[in-house]
Coordinates of C-alpha atoms in Angstrom, one line a residue:
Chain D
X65 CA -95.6 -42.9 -14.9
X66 CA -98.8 -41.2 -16.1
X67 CA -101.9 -42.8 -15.5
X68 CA -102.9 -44.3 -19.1
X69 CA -99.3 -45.8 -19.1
X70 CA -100.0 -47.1 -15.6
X71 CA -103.2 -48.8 -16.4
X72 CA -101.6 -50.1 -19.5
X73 CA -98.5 -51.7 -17.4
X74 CA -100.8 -53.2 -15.4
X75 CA -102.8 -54.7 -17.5
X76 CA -99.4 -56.7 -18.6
X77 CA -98.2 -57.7 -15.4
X78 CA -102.3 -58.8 -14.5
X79 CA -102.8 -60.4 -18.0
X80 CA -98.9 -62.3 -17.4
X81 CA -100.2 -63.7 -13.7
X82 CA -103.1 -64.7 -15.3
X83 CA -101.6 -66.5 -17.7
X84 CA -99.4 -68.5 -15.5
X85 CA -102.5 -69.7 -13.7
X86 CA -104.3 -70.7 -16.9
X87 CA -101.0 -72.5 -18.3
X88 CA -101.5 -74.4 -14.8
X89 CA -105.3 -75.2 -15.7
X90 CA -104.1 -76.2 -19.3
X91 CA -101.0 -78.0 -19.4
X92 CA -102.9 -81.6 -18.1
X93 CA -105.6 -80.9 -21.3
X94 CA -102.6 -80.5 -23.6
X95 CA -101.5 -83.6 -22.5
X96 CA -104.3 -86.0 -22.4
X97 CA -106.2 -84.2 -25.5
X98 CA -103.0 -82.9 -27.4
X99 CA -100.8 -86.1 -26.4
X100 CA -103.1 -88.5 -25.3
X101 CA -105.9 -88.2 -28.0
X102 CA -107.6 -88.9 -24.6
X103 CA -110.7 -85.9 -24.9
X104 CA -111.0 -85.2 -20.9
X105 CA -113.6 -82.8 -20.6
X106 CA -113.7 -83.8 -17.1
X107 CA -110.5 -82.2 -16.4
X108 CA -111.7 -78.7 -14.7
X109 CA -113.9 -81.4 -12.3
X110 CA -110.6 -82.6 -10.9
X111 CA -109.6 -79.2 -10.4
X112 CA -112.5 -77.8 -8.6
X113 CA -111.5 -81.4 -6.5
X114 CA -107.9 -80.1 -5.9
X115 CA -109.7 -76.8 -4.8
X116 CA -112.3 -78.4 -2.0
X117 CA -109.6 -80.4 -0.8
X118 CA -106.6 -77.5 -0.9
X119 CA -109.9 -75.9 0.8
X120 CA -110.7 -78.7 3.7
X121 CA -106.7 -79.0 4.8
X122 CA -106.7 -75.1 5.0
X123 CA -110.1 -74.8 6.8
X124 CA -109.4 -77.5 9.2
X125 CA -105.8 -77.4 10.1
X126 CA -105.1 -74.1 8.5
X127 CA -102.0 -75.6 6.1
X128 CA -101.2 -73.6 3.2
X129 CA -103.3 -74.9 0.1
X130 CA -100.9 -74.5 -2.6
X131 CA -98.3 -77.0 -0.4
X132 CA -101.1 -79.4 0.2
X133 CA -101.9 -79.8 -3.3
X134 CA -98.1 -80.3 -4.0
X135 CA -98.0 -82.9 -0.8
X136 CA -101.3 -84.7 -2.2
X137 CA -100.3 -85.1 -5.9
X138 CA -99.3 -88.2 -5.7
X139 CA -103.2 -89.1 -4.8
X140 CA -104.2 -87.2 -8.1
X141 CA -101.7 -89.5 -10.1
X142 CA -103.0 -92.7 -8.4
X143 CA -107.0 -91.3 -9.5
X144 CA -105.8 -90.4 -12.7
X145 CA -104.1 -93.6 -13.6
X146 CA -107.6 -95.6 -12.7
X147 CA -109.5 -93.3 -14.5
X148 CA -107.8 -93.8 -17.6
X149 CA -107.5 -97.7 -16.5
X150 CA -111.6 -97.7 -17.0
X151 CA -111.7 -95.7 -19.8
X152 CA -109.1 -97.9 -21.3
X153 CA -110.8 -101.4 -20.9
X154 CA -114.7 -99.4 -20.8
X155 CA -114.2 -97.8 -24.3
X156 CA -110.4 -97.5 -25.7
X157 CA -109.9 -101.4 -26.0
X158 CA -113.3 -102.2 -27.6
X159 CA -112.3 -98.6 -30.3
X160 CA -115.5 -96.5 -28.6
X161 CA -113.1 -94.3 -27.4
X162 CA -114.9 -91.3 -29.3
X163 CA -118.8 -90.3 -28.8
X164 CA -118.9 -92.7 -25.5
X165 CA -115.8 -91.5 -23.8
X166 CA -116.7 -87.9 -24.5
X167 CA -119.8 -89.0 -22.6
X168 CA -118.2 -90.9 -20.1
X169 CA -115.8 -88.0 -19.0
X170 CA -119.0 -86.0 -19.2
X171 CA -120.1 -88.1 -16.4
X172 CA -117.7 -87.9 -14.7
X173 CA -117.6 -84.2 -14.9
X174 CA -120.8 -84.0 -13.5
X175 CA -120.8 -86.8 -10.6
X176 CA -118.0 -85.0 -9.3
X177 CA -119.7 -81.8 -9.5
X178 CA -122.9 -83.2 -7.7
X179 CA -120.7 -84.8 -4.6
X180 CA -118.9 -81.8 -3.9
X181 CA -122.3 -79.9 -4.0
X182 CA -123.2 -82.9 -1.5
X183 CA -120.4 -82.5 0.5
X184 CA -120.1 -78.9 0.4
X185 CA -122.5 -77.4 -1.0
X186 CA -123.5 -74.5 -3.2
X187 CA -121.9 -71.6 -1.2
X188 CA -118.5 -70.2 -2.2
X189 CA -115.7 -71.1 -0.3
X190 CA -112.3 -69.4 0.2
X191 CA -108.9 -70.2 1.5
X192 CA -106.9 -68.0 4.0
X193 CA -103.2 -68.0 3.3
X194 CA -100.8 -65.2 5.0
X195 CA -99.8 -63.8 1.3
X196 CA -103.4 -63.2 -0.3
X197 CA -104.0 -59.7 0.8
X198 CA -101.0 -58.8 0.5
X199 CA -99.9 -56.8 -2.9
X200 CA -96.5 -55.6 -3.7
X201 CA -96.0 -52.3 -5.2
X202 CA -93.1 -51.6 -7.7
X203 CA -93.8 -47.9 -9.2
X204 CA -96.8 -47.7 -9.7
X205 CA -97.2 -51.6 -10.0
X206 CA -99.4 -53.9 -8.5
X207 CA -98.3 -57.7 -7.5
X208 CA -100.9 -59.0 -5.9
X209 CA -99.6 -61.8 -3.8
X210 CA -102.4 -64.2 -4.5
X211 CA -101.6 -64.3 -8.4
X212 CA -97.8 -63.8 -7.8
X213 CA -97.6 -67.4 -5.8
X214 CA -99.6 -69.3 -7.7
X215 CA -97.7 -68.0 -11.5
X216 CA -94.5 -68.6 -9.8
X217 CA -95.3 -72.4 -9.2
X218 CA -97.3 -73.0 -12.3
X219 CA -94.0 -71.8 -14.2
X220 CA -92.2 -74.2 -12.0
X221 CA -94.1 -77.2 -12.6
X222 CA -95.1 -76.5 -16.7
X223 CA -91.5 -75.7 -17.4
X224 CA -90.6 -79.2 -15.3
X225 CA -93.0 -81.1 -17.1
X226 CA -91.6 -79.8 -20.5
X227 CA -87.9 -81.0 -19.5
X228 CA -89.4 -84.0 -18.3
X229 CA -91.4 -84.3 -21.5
X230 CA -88.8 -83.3 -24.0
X231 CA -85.4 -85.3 -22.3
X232 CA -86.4 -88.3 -21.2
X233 CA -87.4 -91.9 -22.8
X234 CA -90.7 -92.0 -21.0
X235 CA -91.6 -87.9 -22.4
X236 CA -90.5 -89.1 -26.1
X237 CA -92.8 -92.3 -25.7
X238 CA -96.0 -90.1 -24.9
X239 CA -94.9 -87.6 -27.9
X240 CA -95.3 -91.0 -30.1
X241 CA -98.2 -93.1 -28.2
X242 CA -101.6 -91.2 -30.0
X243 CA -98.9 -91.2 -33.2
X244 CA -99.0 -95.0 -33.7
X245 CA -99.3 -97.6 -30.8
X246 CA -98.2 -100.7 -32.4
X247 CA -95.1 -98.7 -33.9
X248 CA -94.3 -98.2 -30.1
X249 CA -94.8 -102.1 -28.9
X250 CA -91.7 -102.5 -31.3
X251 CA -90.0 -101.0 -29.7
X252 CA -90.4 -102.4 -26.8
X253 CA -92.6 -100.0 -25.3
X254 CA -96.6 -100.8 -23.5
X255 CA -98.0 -97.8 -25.5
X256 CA -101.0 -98.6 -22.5
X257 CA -98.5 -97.9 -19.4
X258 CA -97.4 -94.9 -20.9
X259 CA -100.9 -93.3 -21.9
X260 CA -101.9 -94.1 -18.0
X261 CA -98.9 -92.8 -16.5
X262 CA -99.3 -89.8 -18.6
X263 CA -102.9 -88.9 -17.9
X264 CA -102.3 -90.0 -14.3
X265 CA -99.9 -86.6 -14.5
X266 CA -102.4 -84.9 -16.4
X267 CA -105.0 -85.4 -13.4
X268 CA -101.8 -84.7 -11.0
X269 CA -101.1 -81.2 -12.6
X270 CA -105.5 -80.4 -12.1
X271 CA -105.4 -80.9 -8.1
X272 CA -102.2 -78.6 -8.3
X273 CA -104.2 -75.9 -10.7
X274 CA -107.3 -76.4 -8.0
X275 CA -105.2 -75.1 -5.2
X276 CA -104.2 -71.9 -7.4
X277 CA -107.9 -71.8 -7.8
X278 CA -109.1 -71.4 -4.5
X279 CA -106.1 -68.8 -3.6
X280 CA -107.0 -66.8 -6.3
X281 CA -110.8 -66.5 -6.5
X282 CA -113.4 -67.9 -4.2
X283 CA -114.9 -71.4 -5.5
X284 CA -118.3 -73.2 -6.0
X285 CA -119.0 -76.6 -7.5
X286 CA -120.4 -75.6 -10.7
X287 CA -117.5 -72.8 -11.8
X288 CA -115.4 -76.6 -13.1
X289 CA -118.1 -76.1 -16.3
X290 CA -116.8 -72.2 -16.8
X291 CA -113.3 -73.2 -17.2
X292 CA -113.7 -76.1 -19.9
X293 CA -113.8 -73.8 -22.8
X294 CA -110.5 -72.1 -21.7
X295 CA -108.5 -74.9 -21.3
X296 CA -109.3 -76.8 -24.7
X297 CA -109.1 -72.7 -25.8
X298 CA -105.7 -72.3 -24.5
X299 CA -104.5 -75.8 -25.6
X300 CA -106.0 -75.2 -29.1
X301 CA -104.3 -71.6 -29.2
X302 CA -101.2 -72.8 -28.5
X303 CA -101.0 -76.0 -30.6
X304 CA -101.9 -79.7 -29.5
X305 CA -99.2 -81.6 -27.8
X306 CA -97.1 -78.8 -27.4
X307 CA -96.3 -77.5 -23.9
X308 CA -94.2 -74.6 -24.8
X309 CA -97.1 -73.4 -26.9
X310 CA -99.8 -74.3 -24.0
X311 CA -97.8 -71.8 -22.1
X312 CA -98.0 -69.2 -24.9
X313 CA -101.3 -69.4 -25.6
X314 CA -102.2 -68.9 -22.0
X315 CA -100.8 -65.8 -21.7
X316 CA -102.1 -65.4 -24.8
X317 CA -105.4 -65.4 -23.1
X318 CA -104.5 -63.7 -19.8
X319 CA -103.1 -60.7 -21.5
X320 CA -106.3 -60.5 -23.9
X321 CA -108.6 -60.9 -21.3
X322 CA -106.6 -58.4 -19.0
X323 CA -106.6 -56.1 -21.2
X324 CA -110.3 -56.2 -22.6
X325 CA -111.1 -56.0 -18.8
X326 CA -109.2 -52.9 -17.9
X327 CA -110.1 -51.2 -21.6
X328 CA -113.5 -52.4 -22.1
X329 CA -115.1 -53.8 -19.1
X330 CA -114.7 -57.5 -17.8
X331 CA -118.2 -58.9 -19.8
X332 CA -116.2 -58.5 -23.3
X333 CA -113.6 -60.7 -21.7
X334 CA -114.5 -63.9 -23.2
X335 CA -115.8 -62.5 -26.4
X336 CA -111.9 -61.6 -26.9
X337 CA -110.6 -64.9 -25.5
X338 CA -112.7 -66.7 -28.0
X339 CA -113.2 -64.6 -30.7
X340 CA -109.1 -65.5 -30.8
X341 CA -109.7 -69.2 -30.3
X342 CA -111.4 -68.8 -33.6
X343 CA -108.9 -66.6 -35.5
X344 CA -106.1 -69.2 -34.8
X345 CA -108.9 -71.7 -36.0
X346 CA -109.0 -70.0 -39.2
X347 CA -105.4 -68.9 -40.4
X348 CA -103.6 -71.4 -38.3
X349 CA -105.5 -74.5 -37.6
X350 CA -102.5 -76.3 -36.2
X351 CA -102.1 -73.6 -33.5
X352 CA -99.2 -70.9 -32.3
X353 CA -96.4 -73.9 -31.9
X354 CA -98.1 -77.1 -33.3
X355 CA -96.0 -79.4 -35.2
Chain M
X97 CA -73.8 -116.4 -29.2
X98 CA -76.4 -118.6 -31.5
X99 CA -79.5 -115.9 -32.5
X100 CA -81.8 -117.9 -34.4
X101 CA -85.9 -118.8 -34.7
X102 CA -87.8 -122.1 -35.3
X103 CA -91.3 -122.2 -36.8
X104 CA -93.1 -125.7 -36.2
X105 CA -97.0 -126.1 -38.3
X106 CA -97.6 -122.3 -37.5
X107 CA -101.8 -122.1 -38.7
X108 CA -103.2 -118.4 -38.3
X109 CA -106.0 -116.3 -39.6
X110 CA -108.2 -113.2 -39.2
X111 CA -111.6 -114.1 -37.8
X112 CA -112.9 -117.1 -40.3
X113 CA -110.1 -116.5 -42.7
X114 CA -107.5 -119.0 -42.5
X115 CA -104.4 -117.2 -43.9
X116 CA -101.1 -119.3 -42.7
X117 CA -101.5 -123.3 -42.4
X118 CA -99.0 -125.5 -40.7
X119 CA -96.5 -123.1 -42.2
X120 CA -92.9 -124.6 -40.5
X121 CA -89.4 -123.0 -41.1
X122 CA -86.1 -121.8 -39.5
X123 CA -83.3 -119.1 -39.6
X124 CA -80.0 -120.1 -38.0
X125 CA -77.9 -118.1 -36.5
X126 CA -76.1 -115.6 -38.6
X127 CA -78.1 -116.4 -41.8
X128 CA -80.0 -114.4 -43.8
X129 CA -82.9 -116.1 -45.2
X130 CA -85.7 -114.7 -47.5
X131 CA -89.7 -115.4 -47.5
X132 CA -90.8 -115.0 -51.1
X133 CA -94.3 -114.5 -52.0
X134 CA -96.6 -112.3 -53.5
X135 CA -98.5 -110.1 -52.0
X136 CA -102.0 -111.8 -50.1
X137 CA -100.1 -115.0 -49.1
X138 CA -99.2 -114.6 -45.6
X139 CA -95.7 -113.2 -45.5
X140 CA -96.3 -110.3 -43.1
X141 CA -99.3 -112.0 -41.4
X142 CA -96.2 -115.1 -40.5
X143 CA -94.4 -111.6 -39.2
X144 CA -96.3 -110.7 -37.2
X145 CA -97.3 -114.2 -35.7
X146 CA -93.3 -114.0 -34.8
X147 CA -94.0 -110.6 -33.1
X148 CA -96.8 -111.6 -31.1
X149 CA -98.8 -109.2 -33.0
X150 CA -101.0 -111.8 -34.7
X151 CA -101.9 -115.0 -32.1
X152 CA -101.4 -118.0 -33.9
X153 CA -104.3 -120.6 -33.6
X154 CA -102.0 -123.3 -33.4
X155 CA -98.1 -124.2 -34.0
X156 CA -94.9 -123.3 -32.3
X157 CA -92.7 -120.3 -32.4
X158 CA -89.5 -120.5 -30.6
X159 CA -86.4 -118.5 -30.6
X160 CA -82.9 -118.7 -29.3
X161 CA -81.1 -115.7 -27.8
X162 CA -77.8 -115.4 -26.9
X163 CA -78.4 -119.3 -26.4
X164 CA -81.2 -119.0 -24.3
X165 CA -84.4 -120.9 -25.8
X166 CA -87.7 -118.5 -25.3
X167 CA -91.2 -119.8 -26.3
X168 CA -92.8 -116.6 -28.2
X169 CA -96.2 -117.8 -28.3
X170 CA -98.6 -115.8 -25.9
X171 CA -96.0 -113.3 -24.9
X172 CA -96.4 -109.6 -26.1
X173 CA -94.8 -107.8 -28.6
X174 CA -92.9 -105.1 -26.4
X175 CA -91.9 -108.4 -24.2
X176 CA -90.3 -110.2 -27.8
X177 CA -88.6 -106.5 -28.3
X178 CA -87.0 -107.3 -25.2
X179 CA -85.9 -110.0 -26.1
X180 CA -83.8 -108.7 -28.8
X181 CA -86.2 -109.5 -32.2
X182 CA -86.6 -106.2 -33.9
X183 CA -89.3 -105.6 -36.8
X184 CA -88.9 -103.0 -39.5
X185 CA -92.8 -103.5 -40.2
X186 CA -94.5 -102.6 -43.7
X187 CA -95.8 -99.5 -44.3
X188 CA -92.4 -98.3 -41.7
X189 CA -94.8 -96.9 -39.4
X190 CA -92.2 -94.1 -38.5
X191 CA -93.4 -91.3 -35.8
X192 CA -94.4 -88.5 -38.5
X193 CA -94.7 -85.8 -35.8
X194 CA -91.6 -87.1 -34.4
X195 CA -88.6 -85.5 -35.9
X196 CA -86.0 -88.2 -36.9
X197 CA -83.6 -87.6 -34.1
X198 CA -86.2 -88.6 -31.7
X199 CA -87.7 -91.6 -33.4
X200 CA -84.2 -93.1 -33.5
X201 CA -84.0 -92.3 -29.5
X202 CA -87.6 -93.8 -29.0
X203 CA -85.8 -97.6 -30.6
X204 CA -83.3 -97.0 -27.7
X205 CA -86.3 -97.1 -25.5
X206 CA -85.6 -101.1 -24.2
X207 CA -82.6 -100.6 -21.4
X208 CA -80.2 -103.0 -23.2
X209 CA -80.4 -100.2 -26.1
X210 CA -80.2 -97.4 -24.4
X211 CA -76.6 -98.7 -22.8
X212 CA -75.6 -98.6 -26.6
X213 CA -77.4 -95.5 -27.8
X214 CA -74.4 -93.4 -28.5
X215 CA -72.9 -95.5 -29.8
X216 CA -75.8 -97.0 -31.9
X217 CA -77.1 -93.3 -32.7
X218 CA -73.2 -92.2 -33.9
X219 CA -73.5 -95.5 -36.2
X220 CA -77.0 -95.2 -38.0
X221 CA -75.8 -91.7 -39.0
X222 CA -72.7 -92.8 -40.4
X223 CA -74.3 -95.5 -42.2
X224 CA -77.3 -93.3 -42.9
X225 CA -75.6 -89.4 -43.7
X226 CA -79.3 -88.3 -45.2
X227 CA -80.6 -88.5 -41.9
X228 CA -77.9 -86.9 -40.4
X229 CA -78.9 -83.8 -42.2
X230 CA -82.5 -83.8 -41.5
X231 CA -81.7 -85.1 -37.8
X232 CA -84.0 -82.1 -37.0
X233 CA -86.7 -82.1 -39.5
X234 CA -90.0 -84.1 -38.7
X235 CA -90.3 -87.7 -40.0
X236 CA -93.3 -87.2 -42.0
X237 CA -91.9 -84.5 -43.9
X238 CA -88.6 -87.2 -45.2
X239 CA -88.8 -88.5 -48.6
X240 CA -89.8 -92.8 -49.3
X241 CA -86.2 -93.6 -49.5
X242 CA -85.4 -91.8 -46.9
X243 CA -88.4 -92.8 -44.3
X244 CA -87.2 -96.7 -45.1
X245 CA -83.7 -95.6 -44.2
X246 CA -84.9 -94.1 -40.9
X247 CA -87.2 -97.6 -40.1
X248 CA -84.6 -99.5 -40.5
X249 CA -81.9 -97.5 -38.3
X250 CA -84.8 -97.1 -35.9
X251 CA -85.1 -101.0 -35.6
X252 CA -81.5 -100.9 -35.4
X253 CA -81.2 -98.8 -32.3
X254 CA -83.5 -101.3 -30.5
X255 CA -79.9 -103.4 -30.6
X256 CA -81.8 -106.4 -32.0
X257 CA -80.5 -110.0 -32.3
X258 CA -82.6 -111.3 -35.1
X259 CA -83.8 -108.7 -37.7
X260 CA -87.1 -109.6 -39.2
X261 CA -87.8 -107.0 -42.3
X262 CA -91.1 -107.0 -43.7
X263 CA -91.2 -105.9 -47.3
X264 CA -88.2 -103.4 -47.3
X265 CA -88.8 -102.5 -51.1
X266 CA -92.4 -101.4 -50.9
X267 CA -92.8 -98.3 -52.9
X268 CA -88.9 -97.3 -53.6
X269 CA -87.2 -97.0 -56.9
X270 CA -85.7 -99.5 -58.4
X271 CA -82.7 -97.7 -57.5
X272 CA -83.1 -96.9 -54.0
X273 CA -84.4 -100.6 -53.7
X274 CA -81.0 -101.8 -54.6
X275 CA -79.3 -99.3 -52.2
X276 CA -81.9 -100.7 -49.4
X277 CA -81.0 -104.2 -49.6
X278 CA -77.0 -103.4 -50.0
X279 CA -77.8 -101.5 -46.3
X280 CA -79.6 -104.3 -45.4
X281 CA -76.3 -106.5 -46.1
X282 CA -74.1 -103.8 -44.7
X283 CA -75.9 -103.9 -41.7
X284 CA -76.1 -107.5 -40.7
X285 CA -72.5 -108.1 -41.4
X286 CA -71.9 -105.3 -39.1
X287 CA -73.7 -106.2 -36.6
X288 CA -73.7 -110.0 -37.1
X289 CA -77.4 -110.3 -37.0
X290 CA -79.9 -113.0 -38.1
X291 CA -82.2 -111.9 -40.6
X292 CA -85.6 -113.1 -41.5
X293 CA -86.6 -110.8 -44.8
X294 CA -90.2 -111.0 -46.6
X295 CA -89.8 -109.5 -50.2
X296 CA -91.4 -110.0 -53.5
X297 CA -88.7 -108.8 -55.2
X298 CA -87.3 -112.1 -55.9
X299 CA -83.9 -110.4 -58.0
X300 CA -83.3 -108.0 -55.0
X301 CA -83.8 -110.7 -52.3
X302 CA -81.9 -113.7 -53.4
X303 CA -78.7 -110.9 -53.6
X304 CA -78.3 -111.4 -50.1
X305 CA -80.3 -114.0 -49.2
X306 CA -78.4 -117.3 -48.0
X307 CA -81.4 -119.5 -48.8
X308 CA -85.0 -119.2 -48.8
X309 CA -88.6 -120.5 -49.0
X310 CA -91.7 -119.5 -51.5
X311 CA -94.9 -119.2 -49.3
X312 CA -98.0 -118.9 -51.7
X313 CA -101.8 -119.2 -50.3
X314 CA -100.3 -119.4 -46.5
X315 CA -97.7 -122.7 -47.2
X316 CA -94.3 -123.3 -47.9
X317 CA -94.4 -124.7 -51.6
X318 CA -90.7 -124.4 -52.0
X319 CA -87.7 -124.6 -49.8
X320 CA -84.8 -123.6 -51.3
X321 CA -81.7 -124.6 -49.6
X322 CA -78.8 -122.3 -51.2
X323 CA -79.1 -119.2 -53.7
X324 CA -78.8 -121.7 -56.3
X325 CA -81.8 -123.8 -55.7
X326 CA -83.7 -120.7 -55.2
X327 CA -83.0 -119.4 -58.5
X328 CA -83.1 -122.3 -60.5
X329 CA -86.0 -123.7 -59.0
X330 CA -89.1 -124.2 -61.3
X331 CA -92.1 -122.7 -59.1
X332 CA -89.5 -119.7 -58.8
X333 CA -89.8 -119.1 -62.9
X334 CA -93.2 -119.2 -62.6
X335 CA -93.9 -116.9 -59.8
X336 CA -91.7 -114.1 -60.6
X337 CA -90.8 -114.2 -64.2
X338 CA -93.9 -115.7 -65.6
X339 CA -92.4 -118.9 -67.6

């Protein structure tokens, strides 16, 4: 392999490992925004959470942070389905769902922020796992363990949610609830149980995406804002509601971003990510595989 | 087992607007009986009453299933599903985004339906073929005839009891609306249900209605206890045929 071709195939596999983390970051926005009509802009707050606790349990009793966010979802469900219980009787109920529970996540967004400064404050922290400096080398290449772990379970627990979504009663219900709630109470369903149980797995999937975080890039409190823009991006790109196309439109973004890194220097990167945000905007407003 | 639903001085309204008063009926088991009004006088406003969407401000609703009595009042309307009372609502309310295989699986949602869904599914499409065809194709995209075909197999797959169908002619051809109400027919002979249908299409109604009441301004004017008396029954002329 020459070295253009080299720098080109690496900018794939980099772009593709990228993607797999920001499908993880993602795939609870296209549920409670594309499913949900639920607009939680807090939801890179509850992964910068997942990352300070992934962060604490590998600090303090050195456990692997990726398998303590998996252990501790449950937790993130349990938060998740409260949250949406306030939001639901705060604003939903009373049909201020709109301007004030944009603000209210806001708030949210930013008390969270403010604790963990509290707790932890403004330095970076890192995690210490045996695979992060650790790269594998096929030709000429590079794996880098850190972004290899993480897209492996990201794939794992997107594609899960998808046949979860798209085969059982409970997935078909949250397809239909932002569709027409009264439609669903006749057919026996409580639209409410199913919009809390699906934004409780929307918050479950953020402390998961934390925990790929913190393996691949050290974390402060105030990096949660950075990452809003990307997920409603990638959830936008790809089309709302759909998790197949959540998953595209993250790679989508890795490879773009990888590849106006390694081509043109890592500043453009966001210029690229967006400037594509706004291209689907225009010729295909209902995204890559919206319905 | 007897299926059937007793209304006793039913009054309800929106805020200060009083739209049903002391409005009393009954369906008995296996009947089909028709509410005949026009539109603004409480037909679908009395449905939904029945579905607990509407809270009555006064009056009794009761059904029997499987002869079991259940009080309706104050119970909600995914709990009345349960039950076994299905509404094919006005307007259909389908899933537009849905395509029309999945909003027929989303009325199996209740467990007693999804025991039958196979078998429920295998019979919508055989009484339905359209949607057999567009079993893929989102719900939205289905013609008006063909989105009132898919509410009512939807409320079929809930495996309902007592069918209560708000309005089933509402923006069809005069054609399709005759095909509608033959299904309609078809369906609770096949099934055995008991039917409570709203309809101001008083020639398309009383086809396959057994009897029937006029409601007009939110009370029963007119109860009429066989086709017959439905059709030759003075306040009927007047209403629908302008005599």
């Amino acid at each position: 392999m020459d070295s253009t071709t080299a720098l080109f195939a690496n900018a794939i596999v980099a772009g593709l490992l990228l993607g797999g983390f920001y499908a993880a970051m993602s795939v609870g926005v296209s549920i409670s925004f594309g499913m949900l009509d639920v607009v939680n802009i807090a939801h890179p707050a509850f992964i910068l959470l997942g990352s300070y606790i992934a962060y604490t349990m590998n600090d303090r009793l050195g456990l692997d942070p990726i398998a303590v966010s998996v252990v501790l979802s449950p937790l993130f469900f349990v938060l998740g389905a409260g949250l949406y219980r306030v939001y639901y009787l705060c604003f939903e109920q009373r049909g201020q769902e709109s301007l004030r529970g944009l603000a209210f996540f806001f708030g949210i967004l930013f008390i969270t922020e403010v604790m963990l400064v509290l707790v932890f404050g403004v330095d970076y922290r890192m995690s210490k796992t045996a695979y992060a400096d650790t790269t594998w080398r096929l030709d000429a290449l590079d794996f880098p363990m850190r972004l290899v772990v993480p897209f492996l379970v990201s794939m794992l627990m997107v594609v899960g949610l998808q046949l979860f979504l798209s085969h059982t009663f409970f997935g078909r219900a949250v397809l239909a609830v932002a569709q027409d709630p009264l439609a669903l109470r006749l057919m026996g369903v409580n639209p409410i149980r199913v919009k809390e149980r699906a934004f409780a797995l929307s918050i479950a999937t953020a402390g998961v995406a934390g925990a790929f975080l913190i393996v691949i890039q050290p974390v402060q409190p105030a990096i949660g804002r950075e990452y809003i823009g990307l997920v409603f991006a990638v959830c936008v790109l790809g089309g709302m509601g759909s998790i197949w196309g959540t998953l595209l439109g993250a790679f989508v973004l890795g490879l773009a971003e990888s590849f106006t890194s390694t081509f043109f220097g890592p500043s453009w990167a966001p210029a690229v990510s967006f400037g594509l945000l706004l291209a689907t905007l225009a010729f295909r407003p209902a995204g890559l595989l919206g319905r | 087992m007897a299926n059937s639903i007793r209304i006793d001085g039913l009054c309800a309204g929106y805020g200060s607007v009083q739209v049903l008063e002391r409005i009393s009926l009954s369906v008995n088991d296996g009947e089909t009986v028709a509410l005949l009004g026009t539109n603004g006088n409480g037909k679908s406003t009395l449905m939904k009453c029945v579905m607990g969407i509407v809270p009555p401000g006064a009056g009794r609703i009761e059904a029997v299933i499987d002869g079991v009595p259940y009080d309706l009042v104050g119970r909600a309307t995914e709990e009345i599903v349960g039950l076994g009372i299905a509404l094919v609502p006005e307007g259909r309310r389908l899933f537009p985004r849905l395509s029309v295989e999945e909003n027929l699986q989303l009325g199996a949602y209740r467990r007693a339906a999804r025991a039958a869904l196979a078998r429920n599914l295998a019979f919508c499409f055989e009484a339905f073929p359209k949607l057999i065809e567009r079993r893929k194709q989102l719900a939205g995209s289905l013609s008006g005839g063909e989105q009132q075909m898919l509410t009512l197999a939807r409320a079929l797959m809930t495996a309902p009891k007592i069918l209560l169908i708000d309005e089933p002619s509402v923006g069809l051809s005069p054609l399709l609306v005759i095909h509608t109400i033959d299904k309609i027919r078809e369906l609770k002979q096949r099934y055995g249900l008991t039917v409570l249908m709203a309809e101001q299409n008083f020639n398309q109604a009383i086809r396959i209605a057994d009897r029937g009441y006029v409601i007009v301004h939110g009370r029963i004017e007119f109860e009429g206890r066989s086709r017959d008396d439905l059709s030759n029954n003075e306040l009927v002329h007047k209403l629908y045929m302008g005599l």
